[in-house]
Short mmCIF file of C-alpha atoms and ligand atoms in Angstrom, two decimals:
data_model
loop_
_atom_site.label_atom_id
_atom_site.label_comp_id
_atom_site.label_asym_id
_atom_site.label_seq_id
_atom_site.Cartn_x
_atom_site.Cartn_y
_atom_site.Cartn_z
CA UNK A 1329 21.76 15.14 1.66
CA UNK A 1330 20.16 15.38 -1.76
CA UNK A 1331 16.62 14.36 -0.72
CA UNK A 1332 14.01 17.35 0.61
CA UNK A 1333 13.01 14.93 3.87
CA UNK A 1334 14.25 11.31 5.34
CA UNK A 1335 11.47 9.10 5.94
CA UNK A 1336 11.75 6.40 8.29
CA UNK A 1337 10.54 3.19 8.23
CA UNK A 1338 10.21 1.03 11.20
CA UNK A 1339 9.83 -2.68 10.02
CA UNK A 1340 9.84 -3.94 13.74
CA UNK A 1341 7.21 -1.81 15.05
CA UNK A 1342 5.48 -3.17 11.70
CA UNK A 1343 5.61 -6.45 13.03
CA UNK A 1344 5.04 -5.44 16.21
CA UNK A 1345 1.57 -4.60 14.81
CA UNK A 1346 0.56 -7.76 13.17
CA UNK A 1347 1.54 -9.68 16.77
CA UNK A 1348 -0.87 -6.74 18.68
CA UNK A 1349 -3.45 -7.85 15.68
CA UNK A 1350 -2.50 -11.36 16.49
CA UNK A 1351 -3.42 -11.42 20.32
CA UNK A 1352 -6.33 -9.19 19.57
CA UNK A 1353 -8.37 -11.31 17.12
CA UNK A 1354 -7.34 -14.60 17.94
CA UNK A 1355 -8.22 -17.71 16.83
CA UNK A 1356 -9.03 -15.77 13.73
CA UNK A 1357 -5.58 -15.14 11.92
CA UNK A 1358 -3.95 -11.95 10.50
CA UNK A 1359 -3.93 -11.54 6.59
CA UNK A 1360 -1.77 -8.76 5.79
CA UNK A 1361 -3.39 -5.95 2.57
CA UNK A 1362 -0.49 -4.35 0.96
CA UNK A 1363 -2.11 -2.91 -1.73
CA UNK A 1364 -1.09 0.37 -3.01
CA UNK A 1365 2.34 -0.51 -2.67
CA UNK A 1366 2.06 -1.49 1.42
CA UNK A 1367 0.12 1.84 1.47
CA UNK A 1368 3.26 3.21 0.61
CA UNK A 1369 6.03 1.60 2.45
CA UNK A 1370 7.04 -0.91 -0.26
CA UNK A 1371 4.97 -4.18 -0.64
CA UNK A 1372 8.28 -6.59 -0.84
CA UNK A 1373 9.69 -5.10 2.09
CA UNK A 1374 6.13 -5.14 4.07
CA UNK A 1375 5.00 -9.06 2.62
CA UNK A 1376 8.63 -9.87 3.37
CA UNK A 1377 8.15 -8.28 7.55
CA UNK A 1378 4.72 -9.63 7.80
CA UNK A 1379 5.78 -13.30 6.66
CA UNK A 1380 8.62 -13.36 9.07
CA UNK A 1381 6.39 -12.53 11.79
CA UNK A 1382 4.11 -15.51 11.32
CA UNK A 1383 1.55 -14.11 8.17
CA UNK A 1384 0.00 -16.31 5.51
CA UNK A 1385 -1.78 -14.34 3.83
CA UNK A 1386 -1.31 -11.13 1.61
CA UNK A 1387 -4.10 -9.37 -0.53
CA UNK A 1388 -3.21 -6.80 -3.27
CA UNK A 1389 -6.23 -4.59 -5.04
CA UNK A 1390 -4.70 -4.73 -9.02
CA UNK A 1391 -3.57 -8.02 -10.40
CA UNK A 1392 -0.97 -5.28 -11.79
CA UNK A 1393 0.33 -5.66 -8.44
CA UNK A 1394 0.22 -8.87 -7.51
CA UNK A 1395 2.13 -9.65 -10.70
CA UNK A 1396 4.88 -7.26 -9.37
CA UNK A 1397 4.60 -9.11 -5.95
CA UNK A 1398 4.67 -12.05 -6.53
CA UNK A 1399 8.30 -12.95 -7.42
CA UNK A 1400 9.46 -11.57 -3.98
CA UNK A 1401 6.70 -14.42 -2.42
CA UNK A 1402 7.92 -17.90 -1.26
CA UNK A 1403 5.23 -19.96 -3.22
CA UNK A 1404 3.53 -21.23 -0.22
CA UNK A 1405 1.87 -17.67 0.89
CA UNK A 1406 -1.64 -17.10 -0.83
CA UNK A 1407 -1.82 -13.85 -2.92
CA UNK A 1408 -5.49 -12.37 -3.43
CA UNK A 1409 -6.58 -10.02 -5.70
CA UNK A 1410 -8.91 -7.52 -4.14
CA UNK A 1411 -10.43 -6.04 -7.05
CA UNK A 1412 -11.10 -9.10 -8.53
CA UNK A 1413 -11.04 -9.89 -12.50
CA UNK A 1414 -11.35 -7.88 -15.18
CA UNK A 1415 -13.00 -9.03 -18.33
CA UNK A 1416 -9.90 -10.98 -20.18
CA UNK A 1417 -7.66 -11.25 -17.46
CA UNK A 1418 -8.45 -14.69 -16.44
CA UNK A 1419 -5.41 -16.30 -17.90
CA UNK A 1420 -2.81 -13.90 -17.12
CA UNK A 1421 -4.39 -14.32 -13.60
CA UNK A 1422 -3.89 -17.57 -13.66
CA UNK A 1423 -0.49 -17.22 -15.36
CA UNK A 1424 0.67 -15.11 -12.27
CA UNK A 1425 -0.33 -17.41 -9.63
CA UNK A 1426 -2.72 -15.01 -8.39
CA UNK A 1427 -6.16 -15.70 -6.40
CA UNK A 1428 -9.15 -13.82 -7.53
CA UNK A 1429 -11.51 -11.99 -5.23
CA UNK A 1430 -14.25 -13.04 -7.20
CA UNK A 1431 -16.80 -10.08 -6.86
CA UNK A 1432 -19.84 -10.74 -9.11
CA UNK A 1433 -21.37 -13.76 -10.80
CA UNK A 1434 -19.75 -12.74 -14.08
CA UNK A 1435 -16.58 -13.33 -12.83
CA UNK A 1436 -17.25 -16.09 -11.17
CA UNK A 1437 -18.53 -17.87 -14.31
CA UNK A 1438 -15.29 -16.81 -16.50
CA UNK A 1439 -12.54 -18.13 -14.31
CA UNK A 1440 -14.80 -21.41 -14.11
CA UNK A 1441 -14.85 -20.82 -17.54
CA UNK A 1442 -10.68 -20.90 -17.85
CA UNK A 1443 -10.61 -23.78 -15.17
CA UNK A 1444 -13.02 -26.02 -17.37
CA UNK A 1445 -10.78 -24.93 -20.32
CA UNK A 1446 -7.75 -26.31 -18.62
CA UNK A 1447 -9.27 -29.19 -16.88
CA UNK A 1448 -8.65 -27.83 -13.64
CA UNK A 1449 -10.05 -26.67 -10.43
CA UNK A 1450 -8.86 -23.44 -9.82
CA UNK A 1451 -9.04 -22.00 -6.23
CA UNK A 1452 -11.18 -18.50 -5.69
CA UNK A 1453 -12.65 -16.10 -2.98
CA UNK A 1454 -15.63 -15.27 -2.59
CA UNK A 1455 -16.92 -11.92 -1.91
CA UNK A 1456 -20.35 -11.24 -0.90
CA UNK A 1457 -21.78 -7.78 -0.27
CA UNK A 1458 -23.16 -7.30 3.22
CA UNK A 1459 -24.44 -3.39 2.42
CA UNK A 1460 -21.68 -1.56 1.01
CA UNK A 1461 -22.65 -1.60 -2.19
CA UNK A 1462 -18.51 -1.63 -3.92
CA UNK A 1463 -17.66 -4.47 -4.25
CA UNK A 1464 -19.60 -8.14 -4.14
CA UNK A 1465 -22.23 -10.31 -5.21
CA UNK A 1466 -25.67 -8.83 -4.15
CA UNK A 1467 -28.58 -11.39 -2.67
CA UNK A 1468 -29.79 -12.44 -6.28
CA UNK A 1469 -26.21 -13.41 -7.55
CA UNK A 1470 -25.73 -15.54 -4.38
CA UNK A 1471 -28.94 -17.22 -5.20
CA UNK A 1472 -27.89 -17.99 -8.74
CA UNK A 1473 -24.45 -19.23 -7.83
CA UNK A 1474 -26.21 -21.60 -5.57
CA UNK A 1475 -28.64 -22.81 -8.17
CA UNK A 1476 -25.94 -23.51 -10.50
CA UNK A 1477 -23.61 -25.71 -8.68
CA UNK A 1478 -22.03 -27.09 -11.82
CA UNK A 1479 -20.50 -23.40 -11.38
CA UNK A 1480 -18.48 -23.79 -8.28
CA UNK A 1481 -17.34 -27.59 -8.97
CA UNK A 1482 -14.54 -25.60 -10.90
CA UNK A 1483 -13.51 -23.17 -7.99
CA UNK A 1484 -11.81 -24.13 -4.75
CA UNK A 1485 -13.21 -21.96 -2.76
CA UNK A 1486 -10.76 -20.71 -0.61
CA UNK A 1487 -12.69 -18.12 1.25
CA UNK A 1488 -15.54 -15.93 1.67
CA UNK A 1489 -15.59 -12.41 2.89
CA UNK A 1490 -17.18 -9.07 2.51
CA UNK A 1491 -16.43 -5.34 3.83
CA UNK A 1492 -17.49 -3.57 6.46
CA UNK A 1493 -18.34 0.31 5.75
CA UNK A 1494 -18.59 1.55 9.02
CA UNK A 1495 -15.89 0.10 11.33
CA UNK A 1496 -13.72 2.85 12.83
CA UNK A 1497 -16.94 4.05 13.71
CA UNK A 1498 -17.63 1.27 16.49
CA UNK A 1499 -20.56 2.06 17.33
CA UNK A 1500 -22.62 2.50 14.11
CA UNK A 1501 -25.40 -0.03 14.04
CA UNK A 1502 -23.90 -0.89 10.36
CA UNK A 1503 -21.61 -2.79 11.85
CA UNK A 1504 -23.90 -5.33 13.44
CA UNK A 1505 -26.05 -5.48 10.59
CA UNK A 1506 -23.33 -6.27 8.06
CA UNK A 1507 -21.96 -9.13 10.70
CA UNK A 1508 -25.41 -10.66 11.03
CA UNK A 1509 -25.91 -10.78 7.00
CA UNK A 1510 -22.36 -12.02 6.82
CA UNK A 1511 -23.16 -14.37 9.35
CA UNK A 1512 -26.26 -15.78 6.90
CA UNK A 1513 -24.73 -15.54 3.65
CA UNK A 1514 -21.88 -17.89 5.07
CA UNK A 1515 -24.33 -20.35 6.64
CA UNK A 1516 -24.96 -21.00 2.70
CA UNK A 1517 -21.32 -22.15 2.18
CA UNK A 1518 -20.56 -24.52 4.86
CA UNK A 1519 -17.05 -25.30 5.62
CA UNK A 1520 -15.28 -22.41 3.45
CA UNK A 1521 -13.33 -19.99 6.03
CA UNK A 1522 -14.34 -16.83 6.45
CA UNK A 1523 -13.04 -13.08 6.80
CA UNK A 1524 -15.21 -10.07 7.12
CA UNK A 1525 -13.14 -7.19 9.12
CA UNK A 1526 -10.44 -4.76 8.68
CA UNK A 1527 -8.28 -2.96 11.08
CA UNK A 1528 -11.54 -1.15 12.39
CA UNK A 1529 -13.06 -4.63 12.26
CA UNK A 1530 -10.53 -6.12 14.14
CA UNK A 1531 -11.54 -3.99 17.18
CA UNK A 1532 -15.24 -4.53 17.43
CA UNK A 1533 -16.42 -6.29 20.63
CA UNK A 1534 -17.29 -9.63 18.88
CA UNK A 1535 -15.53 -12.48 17.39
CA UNK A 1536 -13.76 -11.93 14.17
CA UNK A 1537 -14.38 -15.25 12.05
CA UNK A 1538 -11.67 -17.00 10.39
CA UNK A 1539 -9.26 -14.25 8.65
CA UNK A 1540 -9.30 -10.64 9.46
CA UNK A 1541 -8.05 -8.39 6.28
CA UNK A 1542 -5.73 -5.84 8.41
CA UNK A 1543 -3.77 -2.85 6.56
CA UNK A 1544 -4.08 1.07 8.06
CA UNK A 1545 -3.30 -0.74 11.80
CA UNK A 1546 -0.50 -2.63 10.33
CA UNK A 1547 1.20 0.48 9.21
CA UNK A 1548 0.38 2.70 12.39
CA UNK A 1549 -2.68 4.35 11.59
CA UNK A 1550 -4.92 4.66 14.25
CA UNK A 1551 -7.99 1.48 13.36
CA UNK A 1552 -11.09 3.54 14.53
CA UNK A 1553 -11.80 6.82 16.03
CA UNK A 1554 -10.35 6.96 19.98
CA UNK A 1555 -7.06 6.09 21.38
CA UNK A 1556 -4.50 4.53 18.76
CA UNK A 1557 -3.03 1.44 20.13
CA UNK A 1558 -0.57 0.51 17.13
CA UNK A 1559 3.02 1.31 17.13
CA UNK A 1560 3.76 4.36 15.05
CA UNK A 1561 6.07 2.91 11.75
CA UNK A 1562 7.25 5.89 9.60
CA UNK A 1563 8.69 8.78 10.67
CA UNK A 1564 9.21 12.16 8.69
CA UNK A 1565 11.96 14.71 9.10
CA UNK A 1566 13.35 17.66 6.58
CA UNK A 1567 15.55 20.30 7.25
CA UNK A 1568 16.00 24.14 7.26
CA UNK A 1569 16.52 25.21 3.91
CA UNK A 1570 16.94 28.96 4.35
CA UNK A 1571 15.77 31.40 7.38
CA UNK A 1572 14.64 34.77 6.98
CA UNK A 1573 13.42 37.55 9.62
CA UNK A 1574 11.06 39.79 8.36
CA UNK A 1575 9.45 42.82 9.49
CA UNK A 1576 6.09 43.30 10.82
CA UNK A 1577 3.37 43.34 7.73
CA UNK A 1578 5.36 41.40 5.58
CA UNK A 1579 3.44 38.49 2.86
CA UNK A 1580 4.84 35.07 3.20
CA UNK A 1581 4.38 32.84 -0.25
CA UNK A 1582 2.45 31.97 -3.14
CA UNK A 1583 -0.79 34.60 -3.08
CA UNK A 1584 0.56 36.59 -0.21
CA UNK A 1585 -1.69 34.90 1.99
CA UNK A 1586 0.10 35.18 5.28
CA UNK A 1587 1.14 38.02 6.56
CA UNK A 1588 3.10 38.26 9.91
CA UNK A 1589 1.82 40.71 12.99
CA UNK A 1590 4.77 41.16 14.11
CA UNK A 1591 9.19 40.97 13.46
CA UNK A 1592 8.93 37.06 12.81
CA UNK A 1593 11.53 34.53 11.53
CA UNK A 1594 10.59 32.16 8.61
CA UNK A 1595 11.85 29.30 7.97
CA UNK A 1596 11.90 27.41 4.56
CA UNK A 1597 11.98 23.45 4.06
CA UNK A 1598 12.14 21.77 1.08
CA UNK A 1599 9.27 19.19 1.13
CA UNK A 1600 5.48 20.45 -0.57
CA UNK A 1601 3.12 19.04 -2.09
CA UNK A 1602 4.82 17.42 -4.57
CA UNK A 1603 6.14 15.12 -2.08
CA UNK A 1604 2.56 14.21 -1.29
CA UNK A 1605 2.55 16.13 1.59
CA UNK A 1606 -0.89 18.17 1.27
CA UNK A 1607 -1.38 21.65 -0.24
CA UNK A 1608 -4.55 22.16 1.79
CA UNK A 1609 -2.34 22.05 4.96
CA UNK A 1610 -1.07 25.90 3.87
CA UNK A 1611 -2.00 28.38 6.79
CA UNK A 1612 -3.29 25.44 8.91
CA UNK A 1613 -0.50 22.62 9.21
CA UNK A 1614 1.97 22.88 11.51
CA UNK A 1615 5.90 21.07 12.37
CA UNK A 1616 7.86 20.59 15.43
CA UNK A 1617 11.13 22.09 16.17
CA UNK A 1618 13.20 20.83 19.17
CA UNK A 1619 9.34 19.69 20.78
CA UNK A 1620 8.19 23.00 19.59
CA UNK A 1621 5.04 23.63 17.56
CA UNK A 1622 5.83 26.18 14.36
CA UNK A 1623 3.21 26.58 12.08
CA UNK A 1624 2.84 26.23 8.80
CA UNK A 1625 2.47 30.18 7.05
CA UNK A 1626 1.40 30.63 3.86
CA UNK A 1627 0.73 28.24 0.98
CA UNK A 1628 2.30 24.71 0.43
CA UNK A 1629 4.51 25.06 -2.59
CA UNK A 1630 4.89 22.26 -4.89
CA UNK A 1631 8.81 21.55 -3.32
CA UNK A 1632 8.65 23.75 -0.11
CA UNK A 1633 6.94 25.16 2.68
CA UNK A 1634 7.20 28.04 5.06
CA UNK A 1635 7.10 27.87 8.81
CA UNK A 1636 6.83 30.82 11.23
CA UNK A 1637 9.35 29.85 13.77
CA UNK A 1638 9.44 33.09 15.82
CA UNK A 1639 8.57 30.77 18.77
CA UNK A 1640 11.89 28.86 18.66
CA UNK A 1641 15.02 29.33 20.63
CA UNK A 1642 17.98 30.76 18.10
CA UNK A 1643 20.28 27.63 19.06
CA UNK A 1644 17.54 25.19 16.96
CA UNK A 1645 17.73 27.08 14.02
CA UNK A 1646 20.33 27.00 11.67
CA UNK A 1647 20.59 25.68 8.16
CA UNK A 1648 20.09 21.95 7.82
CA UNK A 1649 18.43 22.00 11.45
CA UNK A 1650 15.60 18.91 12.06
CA UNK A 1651 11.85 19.62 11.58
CA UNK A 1652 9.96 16.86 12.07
CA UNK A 1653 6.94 16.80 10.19
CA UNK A 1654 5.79 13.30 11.01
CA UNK A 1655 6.85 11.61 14.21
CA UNK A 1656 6.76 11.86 18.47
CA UNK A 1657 4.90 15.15 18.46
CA UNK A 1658 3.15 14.80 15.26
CA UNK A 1659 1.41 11.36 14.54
CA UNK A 1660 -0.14 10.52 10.83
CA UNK A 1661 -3.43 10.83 12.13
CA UNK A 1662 -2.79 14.24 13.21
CA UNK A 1663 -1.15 15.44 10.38
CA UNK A 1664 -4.28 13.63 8.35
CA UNK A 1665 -6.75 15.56 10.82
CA UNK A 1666 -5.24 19.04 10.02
CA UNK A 1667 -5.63 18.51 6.09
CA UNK A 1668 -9.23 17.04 6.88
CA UNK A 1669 -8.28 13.59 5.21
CA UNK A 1670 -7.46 10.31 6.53
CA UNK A 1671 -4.05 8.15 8.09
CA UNK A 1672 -4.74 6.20 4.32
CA UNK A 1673 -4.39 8.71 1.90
CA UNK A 1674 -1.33 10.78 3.20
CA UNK A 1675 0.47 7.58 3.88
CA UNK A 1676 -0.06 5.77 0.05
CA UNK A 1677 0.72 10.16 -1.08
CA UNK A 1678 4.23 9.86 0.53
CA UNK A 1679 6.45 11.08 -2.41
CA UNK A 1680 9.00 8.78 -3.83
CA UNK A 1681 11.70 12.01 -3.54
CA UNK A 1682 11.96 11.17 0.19
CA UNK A 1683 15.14 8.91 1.07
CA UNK A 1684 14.22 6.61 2.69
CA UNK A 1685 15.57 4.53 5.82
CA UNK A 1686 14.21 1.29 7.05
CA UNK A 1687 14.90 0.36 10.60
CA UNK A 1688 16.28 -2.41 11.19
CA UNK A 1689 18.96 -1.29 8.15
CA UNK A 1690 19.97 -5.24 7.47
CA UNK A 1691 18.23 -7.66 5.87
CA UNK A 1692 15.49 -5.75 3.35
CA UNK A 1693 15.29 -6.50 0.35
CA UNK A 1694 15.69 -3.39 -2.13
CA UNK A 1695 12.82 -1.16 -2.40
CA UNK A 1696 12.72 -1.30 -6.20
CA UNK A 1697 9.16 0.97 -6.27
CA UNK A 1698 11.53 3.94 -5.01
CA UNK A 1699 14.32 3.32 -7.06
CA UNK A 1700 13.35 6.05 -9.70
C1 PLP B 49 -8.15 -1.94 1.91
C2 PLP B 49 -8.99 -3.06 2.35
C3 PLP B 49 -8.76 -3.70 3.58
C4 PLP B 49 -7.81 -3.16 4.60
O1 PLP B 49 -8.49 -2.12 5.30
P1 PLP B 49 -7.83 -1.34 6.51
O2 PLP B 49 -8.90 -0.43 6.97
O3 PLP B 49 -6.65 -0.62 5.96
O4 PLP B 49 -7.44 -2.34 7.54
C5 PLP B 49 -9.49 -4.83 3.88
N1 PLP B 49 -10.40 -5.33 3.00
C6 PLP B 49 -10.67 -4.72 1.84
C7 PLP B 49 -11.71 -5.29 0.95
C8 PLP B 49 -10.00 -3.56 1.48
O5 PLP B 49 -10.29 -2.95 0.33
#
């Protein structure tokens, strides 16, 4: 009642994902990324779904939030840090019972430079870069871990992995090519497990190694370009704030950059782009109404947007009536399409001013992130 849209969170078709990821890249096993706060959905709530289902392992990108994390973790499930360390860090890394992606020789040597301190061996992963030049040790740094092994008698290597650039585009030749480099990098470091794909990964025709990184096909977001075979998990749905009919000619928003052709009736609803969905989608997004596309007319406002819904039988619209914005007719990739983005960035966007429901209702811990 106070919030501009419900969205819904589906925890079982969540988990329903990370068995489909399960089946799919077996032997390997599932890790689960819920960086960016479970790109969106709440990381506590996520780590906690994924664990129950059978996951082990959970990376973050900031040690910021693994530090958050962490206390909502039984102490037994692995928590790696994507990004890896930042100059200074080590310690509270350490402190937080985080594992480093370690990305570059330089921060390899420092947190074998805080285990020596401590008299310890302190575990690490490895990443290696296969020819995506982000993150990851290039050839030469490989080559001058290996020649000082004094280096890695510090670090429990816990795994080794790199990123694939290309893979929900199956069939770019990248994706071989960063396998087969993968493949030789590893040969280097026999014995430590190994983990090269995502969710696109997780699809190409070939094995998958030890531990596949999954997050956009975890969440619903459709893993590569074709058919989406994940379970949808959130679901968005406002309501009709105000309806208008106007007559032919008339200017609909911000600018005045609609006008209708013809007697039309507009409807208002109170989510824009201050609720992360995007302002680009003005004049080009569109809802559903009782199965019924209406199209988005005139700019996205920063708390509402207008909808011609001329199209729509009179018994659908009345104040408070559904619109879904995100769900049966409407998937996240769709709505992504239209504002020429991808599942990714209007999922991590979704605004905090939503209320949100999580299906099952029992058993979820509180989403603190939404609190405010
Ligand atoms: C974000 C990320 C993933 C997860 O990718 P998806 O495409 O969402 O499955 C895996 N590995 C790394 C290094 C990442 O940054």
């Amino acid at each position: 009642m106070t919030a501009g849209a419900v969205l819904t969170i589906d925890f079982e078709a969540l988990a329903a994902n990370y068995r489909l990821l399960c089946r799919q890249v077996a032997p390997a096993r599932v890790a689960g990324v819920v960086k960016a706060d479970g790109y969106g959905l709440g990381a506590a709530n996520v780590a906690r779904t994924l664990i129950d289902a059978g996951c082990r392992h959970l990376f973050v990108a900031l040690l910021g939030e693994a530090e958050a994390l962490m206390p909502d973790l039984p102490g037994d499930i692995p928590l790696y840090v994507l990004n890896g360390l930042m100059p200074g860090a080590e310690a509270q890394c350490l402190a937080i019972g985080a594992i480093p992606v370690l990305n570059s020789l330089d921060q390899v040597e420092r947190w074998a430079a805080l285990a020596a301190a401590r008299g310890r061996v302190l575990p690490g992963v490895l990443q290696v870069d296969t020819g995506m030049s982000r993150m990851g040790m290039p050839a030469d740094e490989i080559d001058a871990l290996l020649a000082a092994p004094g280096l890695l008698e510090h670090i429990d290597l816990r795994l080794i992995m790199s990123h694939l650039a290309c893979a929900d585009e199956p069939a770019d030749a990248a994706n071989a090519a960063q396998a087969s480099r993968f493949e030789a990098i590893t040969a280097r470091f026999p014995h430590v497990p190994r983990a090269l794909d995502n969710s696109g990964g997780a699809f190409l025709a070939r094995g998958h190694f030890d531990i596949v990184r999954a997050g956009i096909a975890l969440y619903g977001g459709a893993p590569s370009d074709g058919a989406n075979p994940m379970q949808a998990v959130i679901a968005l749905d406002a309501r009709i704030a105000q309806l208008r009919t106007v007559p032919a000619g008339t200017g609909v928003g911000y600018g005045l950059t609609h006008h209708v052709t013809r007697e039309s009736r507009i409807a208002t609803i109170p989510v824009g782009y201050a609720d992360g969905w995007p302002r680009c989608l003005g004049n080009r997004g569109s809802a559903f109404i009782a199965g019924i596309r209406v199209p988005v007319v005139g700019r996205v406002s920063m708390d509402s947007i207008t909808l011609d819904v001329t199209e729509v039988p009179l018994e659908h619209l009345y104040p408070g009536a559904p619109v879904e914005l995100i769900g049966p007719h409407q998937t996240l990739d769709a709505v992504a399409a239209d504002a020429g983005t991808i599942s990714y960035e209007i999922l991590t966007q979704l605004s905090r001013r939503y209320e949100r429901v999580h299906l099952p209702a029992q058993a979820r811990v509180p989403d603190r992130s939404s609190a405010a």
